[in-house]
Tab-separated table of C-alpha atoms in Angstrom:
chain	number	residue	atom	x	y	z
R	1	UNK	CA	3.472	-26.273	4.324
R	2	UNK	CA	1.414	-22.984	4.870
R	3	UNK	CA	-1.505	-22.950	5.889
R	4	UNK	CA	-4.215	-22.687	3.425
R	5	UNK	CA	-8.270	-23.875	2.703
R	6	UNK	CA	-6.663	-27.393	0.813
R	7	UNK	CA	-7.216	-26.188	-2.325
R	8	UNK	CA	-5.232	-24.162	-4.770
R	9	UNK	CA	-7.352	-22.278	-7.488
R	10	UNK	CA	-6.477	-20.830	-10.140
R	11	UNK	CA	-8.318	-17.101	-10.737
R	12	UNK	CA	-8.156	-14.792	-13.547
R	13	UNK	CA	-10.232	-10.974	-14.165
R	14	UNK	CA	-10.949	-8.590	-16.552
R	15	UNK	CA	-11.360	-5.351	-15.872
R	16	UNK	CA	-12.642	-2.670	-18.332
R	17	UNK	CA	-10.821	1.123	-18.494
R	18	UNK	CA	-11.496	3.864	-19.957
R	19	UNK	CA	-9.289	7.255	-21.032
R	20	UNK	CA	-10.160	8.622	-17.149
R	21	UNK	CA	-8.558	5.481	-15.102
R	22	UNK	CA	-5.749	4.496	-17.183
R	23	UNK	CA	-3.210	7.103	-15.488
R	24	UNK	CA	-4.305	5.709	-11.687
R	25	UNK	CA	-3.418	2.084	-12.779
R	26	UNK	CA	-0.259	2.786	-14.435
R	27	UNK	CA	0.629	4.628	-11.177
R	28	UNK	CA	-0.135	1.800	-9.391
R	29	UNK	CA	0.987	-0.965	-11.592
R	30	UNK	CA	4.543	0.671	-12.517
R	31	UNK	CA	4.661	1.584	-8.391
R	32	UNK	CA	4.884	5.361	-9.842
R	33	UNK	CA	2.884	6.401	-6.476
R	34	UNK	CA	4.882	7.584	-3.299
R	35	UNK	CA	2.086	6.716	-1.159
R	36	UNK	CA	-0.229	3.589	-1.539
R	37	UNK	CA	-3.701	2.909	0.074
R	38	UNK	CA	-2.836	-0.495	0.178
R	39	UNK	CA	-0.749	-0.759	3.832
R	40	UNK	CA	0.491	-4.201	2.632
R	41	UNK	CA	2.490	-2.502	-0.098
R	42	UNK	CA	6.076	-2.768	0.903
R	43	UNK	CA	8.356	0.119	-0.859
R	44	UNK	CA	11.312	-1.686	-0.579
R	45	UNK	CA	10.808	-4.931	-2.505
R	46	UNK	CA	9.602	-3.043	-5.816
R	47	UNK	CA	12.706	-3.648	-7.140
R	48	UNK	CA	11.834	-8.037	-6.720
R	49	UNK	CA	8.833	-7.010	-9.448
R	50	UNK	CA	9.054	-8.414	-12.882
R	51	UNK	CA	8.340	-6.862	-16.199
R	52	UNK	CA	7.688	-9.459	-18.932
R	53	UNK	CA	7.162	-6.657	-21.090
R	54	UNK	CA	7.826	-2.966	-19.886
R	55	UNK	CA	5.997	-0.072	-21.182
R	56	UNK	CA	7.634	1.379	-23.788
R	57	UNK	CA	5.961	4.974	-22.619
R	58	UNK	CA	2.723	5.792	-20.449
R	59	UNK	CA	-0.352	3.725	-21.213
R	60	UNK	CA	-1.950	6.617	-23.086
R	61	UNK	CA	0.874	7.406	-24.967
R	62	UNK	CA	1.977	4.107	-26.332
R	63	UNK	CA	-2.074	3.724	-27.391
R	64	UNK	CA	-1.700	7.066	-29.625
R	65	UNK	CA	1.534	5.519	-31.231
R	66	UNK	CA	-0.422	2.260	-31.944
R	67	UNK	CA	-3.322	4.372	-33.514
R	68	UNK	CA	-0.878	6.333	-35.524
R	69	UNK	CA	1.165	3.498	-36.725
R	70	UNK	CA	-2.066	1.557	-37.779
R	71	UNK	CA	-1.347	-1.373	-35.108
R	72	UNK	CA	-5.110	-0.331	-33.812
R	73	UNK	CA	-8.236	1.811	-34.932
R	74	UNK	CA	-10.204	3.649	-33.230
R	75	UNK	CA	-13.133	4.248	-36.418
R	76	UNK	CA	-16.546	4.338	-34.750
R	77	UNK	CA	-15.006	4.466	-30.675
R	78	UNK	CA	-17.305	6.615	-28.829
R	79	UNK	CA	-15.788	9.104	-26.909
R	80	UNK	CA	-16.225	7.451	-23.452
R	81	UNK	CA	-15.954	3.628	-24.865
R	82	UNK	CA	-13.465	1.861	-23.069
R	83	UNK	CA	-10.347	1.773	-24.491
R	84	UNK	CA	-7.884	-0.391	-22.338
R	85	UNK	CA	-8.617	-3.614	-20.299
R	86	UNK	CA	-6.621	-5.027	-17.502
R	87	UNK	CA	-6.014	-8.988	-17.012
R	88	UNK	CA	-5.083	-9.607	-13.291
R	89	UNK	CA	-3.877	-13.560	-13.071
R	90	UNK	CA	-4.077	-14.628	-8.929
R	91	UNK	CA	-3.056	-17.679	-6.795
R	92	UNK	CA	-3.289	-17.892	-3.173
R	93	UNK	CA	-0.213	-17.128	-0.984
R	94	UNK	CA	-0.076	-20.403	-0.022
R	95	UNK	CA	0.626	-22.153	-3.381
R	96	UNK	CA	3.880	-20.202	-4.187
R	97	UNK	CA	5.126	-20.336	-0.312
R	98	UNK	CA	4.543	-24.389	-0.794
R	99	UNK	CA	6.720	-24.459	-4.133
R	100	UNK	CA	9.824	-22.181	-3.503
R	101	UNK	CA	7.967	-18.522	-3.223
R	102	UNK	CA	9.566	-15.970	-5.668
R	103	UNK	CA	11.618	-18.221	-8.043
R	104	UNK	CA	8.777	-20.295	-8.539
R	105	UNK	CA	6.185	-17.402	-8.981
R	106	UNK	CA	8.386	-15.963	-11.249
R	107	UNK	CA	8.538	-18.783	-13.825
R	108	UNK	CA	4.771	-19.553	-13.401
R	109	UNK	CA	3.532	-15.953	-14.571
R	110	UNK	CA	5.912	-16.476	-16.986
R	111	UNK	CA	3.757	-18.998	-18.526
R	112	UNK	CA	1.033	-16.965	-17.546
R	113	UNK	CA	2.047	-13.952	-19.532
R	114	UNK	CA	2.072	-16.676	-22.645
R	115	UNK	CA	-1.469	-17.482	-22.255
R	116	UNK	CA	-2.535	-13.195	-22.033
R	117	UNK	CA	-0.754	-13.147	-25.045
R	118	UNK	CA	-3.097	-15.684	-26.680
R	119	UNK	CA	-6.264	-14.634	-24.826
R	120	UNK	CA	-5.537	-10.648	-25.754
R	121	UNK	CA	-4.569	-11.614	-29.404
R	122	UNK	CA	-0.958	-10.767	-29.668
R	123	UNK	CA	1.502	-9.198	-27.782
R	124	UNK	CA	1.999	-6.160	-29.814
R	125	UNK	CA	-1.553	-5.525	-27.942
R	126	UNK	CA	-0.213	-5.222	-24.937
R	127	UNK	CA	1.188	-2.048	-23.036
R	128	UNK	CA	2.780	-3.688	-20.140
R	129	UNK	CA	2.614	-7.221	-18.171
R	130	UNK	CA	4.309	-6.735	-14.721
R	131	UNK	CA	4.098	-9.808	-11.869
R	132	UNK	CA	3.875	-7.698	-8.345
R	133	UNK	CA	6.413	-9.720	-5.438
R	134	UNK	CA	5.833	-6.393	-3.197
R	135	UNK	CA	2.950	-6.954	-1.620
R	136	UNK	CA	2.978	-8.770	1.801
R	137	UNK	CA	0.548	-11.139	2.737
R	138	UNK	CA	0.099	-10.169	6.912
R	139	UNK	CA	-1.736	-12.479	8.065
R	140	UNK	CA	-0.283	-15.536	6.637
R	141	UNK	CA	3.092	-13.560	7.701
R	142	UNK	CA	1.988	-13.310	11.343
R	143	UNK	CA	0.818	-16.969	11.158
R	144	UNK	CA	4.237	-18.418	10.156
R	145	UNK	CA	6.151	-15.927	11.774
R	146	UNK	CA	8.078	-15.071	8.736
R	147	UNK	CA	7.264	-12.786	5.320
R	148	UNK	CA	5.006	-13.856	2.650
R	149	UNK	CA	4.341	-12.041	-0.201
R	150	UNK	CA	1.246	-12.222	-2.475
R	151	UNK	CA	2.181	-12.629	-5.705
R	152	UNK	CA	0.190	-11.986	-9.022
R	153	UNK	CA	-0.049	-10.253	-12.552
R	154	UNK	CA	-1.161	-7.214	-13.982
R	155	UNK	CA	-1.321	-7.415	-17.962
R	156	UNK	CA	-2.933	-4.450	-19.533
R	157	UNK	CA	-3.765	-4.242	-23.170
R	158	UNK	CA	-6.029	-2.759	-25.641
R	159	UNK	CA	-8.939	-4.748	-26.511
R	160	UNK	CA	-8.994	-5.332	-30.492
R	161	UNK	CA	-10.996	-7.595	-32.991
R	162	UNK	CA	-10.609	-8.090	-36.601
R	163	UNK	CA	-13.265	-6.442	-38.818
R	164	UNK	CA	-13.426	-6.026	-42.469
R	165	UNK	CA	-14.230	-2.742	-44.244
R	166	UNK	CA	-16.214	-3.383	-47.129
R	167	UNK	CA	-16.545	-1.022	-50.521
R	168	UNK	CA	-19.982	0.445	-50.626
R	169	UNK	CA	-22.460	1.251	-52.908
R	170	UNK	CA	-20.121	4.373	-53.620
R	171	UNK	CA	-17.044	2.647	-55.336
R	172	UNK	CA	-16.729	3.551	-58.957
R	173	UNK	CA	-16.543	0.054	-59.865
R	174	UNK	CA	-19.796	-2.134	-59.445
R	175	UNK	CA	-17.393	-5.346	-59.378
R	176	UNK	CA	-15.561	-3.952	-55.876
R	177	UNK	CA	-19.306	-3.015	-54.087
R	178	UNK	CA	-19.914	-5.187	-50.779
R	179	UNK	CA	-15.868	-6.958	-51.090
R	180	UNK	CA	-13.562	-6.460	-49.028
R	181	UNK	CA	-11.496	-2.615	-49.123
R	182	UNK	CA	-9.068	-2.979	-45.777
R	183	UNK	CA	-9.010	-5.234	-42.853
R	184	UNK	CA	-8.594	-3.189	-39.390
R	185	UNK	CA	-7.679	-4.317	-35.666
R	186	UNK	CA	-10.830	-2.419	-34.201
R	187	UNK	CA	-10.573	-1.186	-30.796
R	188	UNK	CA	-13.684	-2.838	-29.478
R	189	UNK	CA	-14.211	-4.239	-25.490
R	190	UNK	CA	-18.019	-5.370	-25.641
R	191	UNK	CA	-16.812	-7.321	-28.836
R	192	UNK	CA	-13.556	-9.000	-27.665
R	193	UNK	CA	-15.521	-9.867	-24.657
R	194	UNK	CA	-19.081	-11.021	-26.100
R	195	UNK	CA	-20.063	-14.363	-24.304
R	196	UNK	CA	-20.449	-17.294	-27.187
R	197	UNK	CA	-22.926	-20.338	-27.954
R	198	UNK	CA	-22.237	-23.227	-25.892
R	199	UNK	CA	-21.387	-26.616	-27.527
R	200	UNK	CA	-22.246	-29.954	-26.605
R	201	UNK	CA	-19.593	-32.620	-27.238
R	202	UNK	CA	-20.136	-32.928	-30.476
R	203	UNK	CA	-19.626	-28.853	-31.099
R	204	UNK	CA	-23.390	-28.187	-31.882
R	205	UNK	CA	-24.781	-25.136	-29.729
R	206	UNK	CA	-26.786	-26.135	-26.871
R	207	UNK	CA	-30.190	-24.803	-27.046
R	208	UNK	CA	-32.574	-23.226	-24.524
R	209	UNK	CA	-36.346	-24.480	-24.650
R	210	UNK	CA	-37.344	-21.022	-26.687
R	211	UNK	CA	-34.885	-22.346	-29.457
R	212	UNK	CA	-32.329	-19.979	-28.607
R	213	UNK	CA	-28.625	-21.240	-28.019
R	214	UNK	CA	-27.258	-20.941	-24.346
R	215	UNK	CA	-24.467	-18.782	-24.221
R	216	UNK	CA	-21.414	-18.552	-22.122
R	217	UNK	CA	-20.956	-15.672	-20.300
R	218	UNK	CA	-17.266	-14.320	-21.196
R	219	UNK	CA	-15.886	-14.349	-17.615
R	220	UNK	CA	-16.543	-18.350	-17.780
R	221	UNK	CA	-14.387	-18.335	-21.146
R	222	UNK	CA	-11.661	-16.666	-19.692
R	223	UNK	CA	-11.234	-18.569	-16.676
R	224	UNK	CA	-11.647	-21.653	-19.213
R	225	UNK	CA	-9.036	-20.515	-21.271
R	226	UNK	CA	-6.546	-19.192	-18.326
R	227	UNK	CA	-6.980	-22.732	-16.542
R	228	UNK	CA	-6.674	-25.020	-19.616
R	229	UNK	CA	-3.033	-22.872	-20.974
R	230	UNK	CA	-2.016	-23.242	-17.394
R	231	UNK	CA	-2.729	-27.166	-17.282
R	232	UNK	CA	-0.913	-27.666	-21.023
R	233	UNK	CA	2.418	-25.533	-19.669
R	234	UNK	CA	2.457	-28.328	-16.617
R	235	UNK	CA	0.654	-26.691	-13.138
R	236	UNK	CA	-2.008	-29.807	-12.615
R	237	UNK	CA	-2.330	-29.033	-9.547
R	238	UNK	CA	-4.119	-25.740	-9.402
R	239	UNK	CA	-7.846	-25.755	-9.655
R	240	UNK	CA	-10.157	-23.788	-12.149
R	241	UNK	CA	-11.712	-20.969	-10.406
R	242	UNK	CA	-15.080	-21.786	-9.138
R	243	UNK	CA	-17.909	-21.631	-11.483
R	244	UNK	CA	-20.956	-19.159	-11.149
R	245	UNK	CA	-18.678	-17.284	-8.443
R	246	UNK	CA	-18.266	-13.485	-9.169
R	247	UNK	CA	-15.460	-13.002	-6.418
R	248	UNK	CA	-12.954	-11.200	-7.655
R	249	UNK	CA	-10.204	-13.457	-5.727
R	250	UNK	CA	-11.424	-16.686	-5.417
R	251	UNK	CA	-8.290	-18.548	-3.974
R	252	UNK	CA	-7.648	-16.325	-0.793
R	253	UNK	CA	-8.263	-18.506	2.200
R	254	UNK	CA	-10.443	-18.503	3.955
R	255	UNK	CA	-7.781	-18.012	7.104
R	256	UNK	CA	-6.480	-14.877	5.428
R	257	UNK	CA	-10.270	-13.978	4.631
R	258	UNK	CA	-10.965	-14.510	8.425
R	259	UNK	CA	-7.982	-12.641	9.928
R	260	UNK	CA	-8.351	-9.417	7.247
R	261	UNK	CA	-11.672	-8.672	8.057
R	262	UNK	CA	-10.677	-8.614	12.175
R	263	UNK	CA	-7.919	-6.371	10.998
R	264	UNK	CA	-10.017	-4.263	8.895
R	265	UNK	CA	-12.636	-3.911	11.872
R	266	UNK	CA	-10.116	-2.873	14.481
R	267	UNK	CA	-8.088	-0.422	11.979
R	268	UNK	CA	-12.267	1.129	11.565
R	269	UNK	CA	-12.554	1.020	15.161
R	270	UNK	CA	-9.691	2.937	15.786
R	271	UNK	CA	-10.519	5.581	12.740
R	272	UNK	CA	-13.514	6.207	14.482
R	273	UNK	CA	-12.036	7.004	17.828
R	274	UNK	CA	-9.312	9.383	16.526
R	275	UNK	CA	-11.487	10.678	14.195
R	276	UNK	CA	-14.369	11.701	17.368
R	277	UNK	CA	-11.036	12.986	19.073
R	278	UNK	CA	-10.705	15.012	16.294
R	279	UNK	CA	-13.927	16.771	16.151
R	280	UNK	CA	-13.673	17.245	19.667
R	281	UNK	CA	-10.695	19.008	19.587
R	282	UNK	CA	-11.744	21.451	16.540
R	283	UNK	CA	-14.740	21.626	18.311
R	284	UNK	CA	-12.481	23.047	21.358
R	285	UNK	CA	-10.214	25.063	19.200
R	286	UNK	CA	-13.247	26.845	17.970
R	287	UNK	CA	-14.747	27.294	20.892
R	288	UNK	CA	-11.516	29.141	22.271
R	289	UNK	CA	-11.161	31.324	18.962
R	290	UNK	CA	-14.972	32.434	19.142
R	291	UNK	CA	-13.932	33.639	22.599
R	292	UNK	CA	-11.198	35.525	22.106
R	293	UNK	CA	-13.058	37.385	19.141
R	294	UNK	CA	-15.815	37.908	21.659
R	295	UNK	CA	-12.909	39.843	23.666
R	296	UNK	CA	-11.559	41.663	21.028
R	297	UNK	CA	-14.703	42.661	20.152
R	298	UNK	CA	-15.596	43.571	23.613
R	299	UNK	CA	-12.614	45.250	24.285
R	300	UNK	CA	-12.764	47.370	21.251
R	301	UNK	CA	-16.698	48.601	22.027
R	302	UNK	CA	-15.237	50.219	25.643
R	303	UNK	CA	-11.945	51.601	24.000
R	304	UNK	CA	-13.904	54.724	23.774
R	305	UNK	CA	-15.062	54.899	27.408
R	306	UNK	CA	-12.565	53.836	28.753
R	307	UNK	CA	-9.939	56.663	27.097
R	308	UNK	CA	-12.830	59.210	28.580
R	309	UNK	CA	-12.493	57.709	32.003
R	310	UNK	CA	-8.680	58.097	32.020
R	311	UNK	CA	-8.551	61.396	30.747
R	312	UNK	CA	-11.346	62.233	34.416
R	313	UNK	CA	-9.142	60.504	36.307
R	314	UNK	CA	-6.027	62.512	35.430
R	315	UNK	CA	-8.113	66.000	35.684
R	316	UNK	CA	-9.020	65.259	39.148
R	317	UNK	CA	-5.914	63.986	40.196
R	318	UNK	CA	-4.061	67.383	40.361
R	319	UNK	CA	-3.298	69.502	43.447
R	320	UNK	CA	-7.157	69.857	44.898
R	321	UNK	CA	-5.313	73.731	46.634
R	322	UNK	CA	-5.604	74.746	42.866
R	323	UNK	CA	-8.933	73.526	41.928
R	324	UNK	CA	-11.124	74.547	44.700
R	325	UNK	CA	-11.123	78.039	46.876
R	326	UNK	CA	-10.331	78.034	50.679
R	327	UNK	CA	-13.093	78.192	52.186
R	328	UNK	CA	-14.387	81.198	54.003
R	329	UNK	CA	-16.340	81.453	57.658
R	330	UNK	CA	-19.950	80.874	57.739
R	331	UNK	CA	-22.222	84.156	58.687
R	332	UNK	CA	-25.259	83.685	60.686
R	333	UNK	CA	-28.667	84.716	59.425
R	334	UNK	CA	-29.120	87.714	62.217
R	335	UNK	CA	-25.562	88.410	61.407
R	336	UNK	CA	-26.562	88.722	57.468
R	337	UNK	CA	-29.647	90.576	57.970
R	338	UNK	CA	-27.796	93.943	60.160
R	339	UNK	CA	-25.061	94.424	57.497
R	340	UNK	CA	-27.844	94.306	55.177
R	341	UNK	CA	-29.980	97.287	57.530
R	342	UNK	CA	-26.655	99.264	57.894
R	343	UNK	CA	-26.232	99.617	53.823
R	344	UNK	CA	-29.081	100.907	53.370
């Protein structure tokens, strides 16, 4: 048995996406990328991922096909509404390494993908639902001393409720005004996921001491619903997630939880250090280039000088016999002064 925290949970999330991050998780989810921030990614085992349906296209353009076909509308979208969600179904490591690993992960997303089709609404809402087997699990790897993957499901789809388009005041016929004209599949997230009345047993909403009913948040619906499909299709013994919690994986244990966030210090640790060896060095590299510009610069301010200096040097290294006249005897004063008497 692998280790684990002794209990298996079941753990499901929805994540809201809009026109600007659709392309980064179909890159990730369709392993487009060459390069993945994610070190536990292992390249080689993409091909041991499983498609329960495969995108047809890209995300964006199998939405635009939808919208043109009439499968979806998009009257009344914002601009920047969101107009994709993803579902991301999770177990711990631990449960699949306890009941055969891949095989057995393979046929229980299979019966997970059946309940995202009945949470979403249909599959024709759906752009792909792939079950990621690539994705190593280290420290329960290290642990055991041999591979274990992490496996879980990406399903994204486009959010979509039923409303009715009534015939306004408008319609040439007074009998049609405020029926029914068309019923569309309206791309809508904040309505698919509204949070709902909560019932007591006997399916009358529970009321809060103002009068108002006490709703349930949509999160706590989903998990409901994801836990409850899962129990039906025959995996009793997998918990619900936990209730109130906000964690986005609530079944990782707390022994992976534990060794991760070591691992995650001493990879920081050792950023840090190459990345002050870094700064040191550019520091260094700088240093040396601001000193040989301060040479250059140097060197070209006594160019000038120094071309004078030569040209000296070579005028004054001839032969000094030309130059300079031999020089003749000295007269004395006395002697000066009688050739000087005689002239006259």
């Amino acid at each position: 048995m692998a280790r684990n925290d002794g209990m298996d949970r079941l753990c499901t999330r929805n994540q809201n996406l809009k026109e600007t991050d659709i392309g980064k998780i179909q890159r990730h989810n369709e392993r487009e990328n060459e390069v993945y921030s994610n070190p536990d990614v292992v390249p080689g085992r993409a091909c041991y991922n499983v498609h329960y349906k495969a995108p047809a296209s890209s995300y964006q353009e199998m939405f635009r096909q939808m919208e043109k076909e009439g499968v979806i509308s998009t009257r009344g979208l914002k601009a920047d509404a969101d107009h994709y969600c993803e579902l991301v179904f999770d177990v711990n490591s631990a449960y699949f390494h306890n009941h055969g690993g891949y095989e057995f992960a393979k046929k229980f997303y299979g019966d997970a993908y059946q309940a995202a089709v009945k949470i979403v609404g249909g599959e024709q809402y759906i752009l792909s639902a792939v079950m990621h087997a690539d994705e190593r699990n280290s420290a329960m790897s290290e642990a055991l001393g041999q591979d274990v993957y992490h496996y879980h499901l990406h399903v994204v789809y486009v959010p979509v409720v039923e409303k009715q388009i009534l015939w306004s005041k408008r319609c040439k016929d007074p009998a049609l005004v405020g029926t029914v004209k068309e019923t569309i599949m309206q791309v809508s997230r904040s309505k698919k996921w509204t949070s709902l009345p909560a019932l007591d047993e006997h399916g009358n909403p529970i009321l809060q001491k103002n009068g108002k009913p006490v709703l349930r948040k949509s999160y706590s619906i989903l998990q409901d619903d994801f836990f409850n499909a899962m129990q039906a299709a025959g995996y009793t013994d997998v918990l619900r997630g936990e209730r109130g919690s906000i964690e986005e994986h609530l079944t990782v244990t707390q022994f992976k939880v534990q060794q991760e966030k070591q691992r995650l210090a001493d990879i920081q640790e050792e950023k840090a250090a190459v990345a002050d060896e870094i700064d040191q060095l550019m520091d260094e590299k700088q240093e040396a280039e601001q000193a040989v510009q301060d040479a250059k610069d140097r060197l070209k301010e006594i160019a000038p000088r120094l071309v004078k200096v030569e040209a000296l040097a070579q005028k004054f290294s001839a032969d000094p016999d030309v130059l300079l006249p031999e020089a003749g005897a000295l007269e004395s004063a006395r002697l000066y002064r009688e050739k000087r008497r005689h002239q006259c």
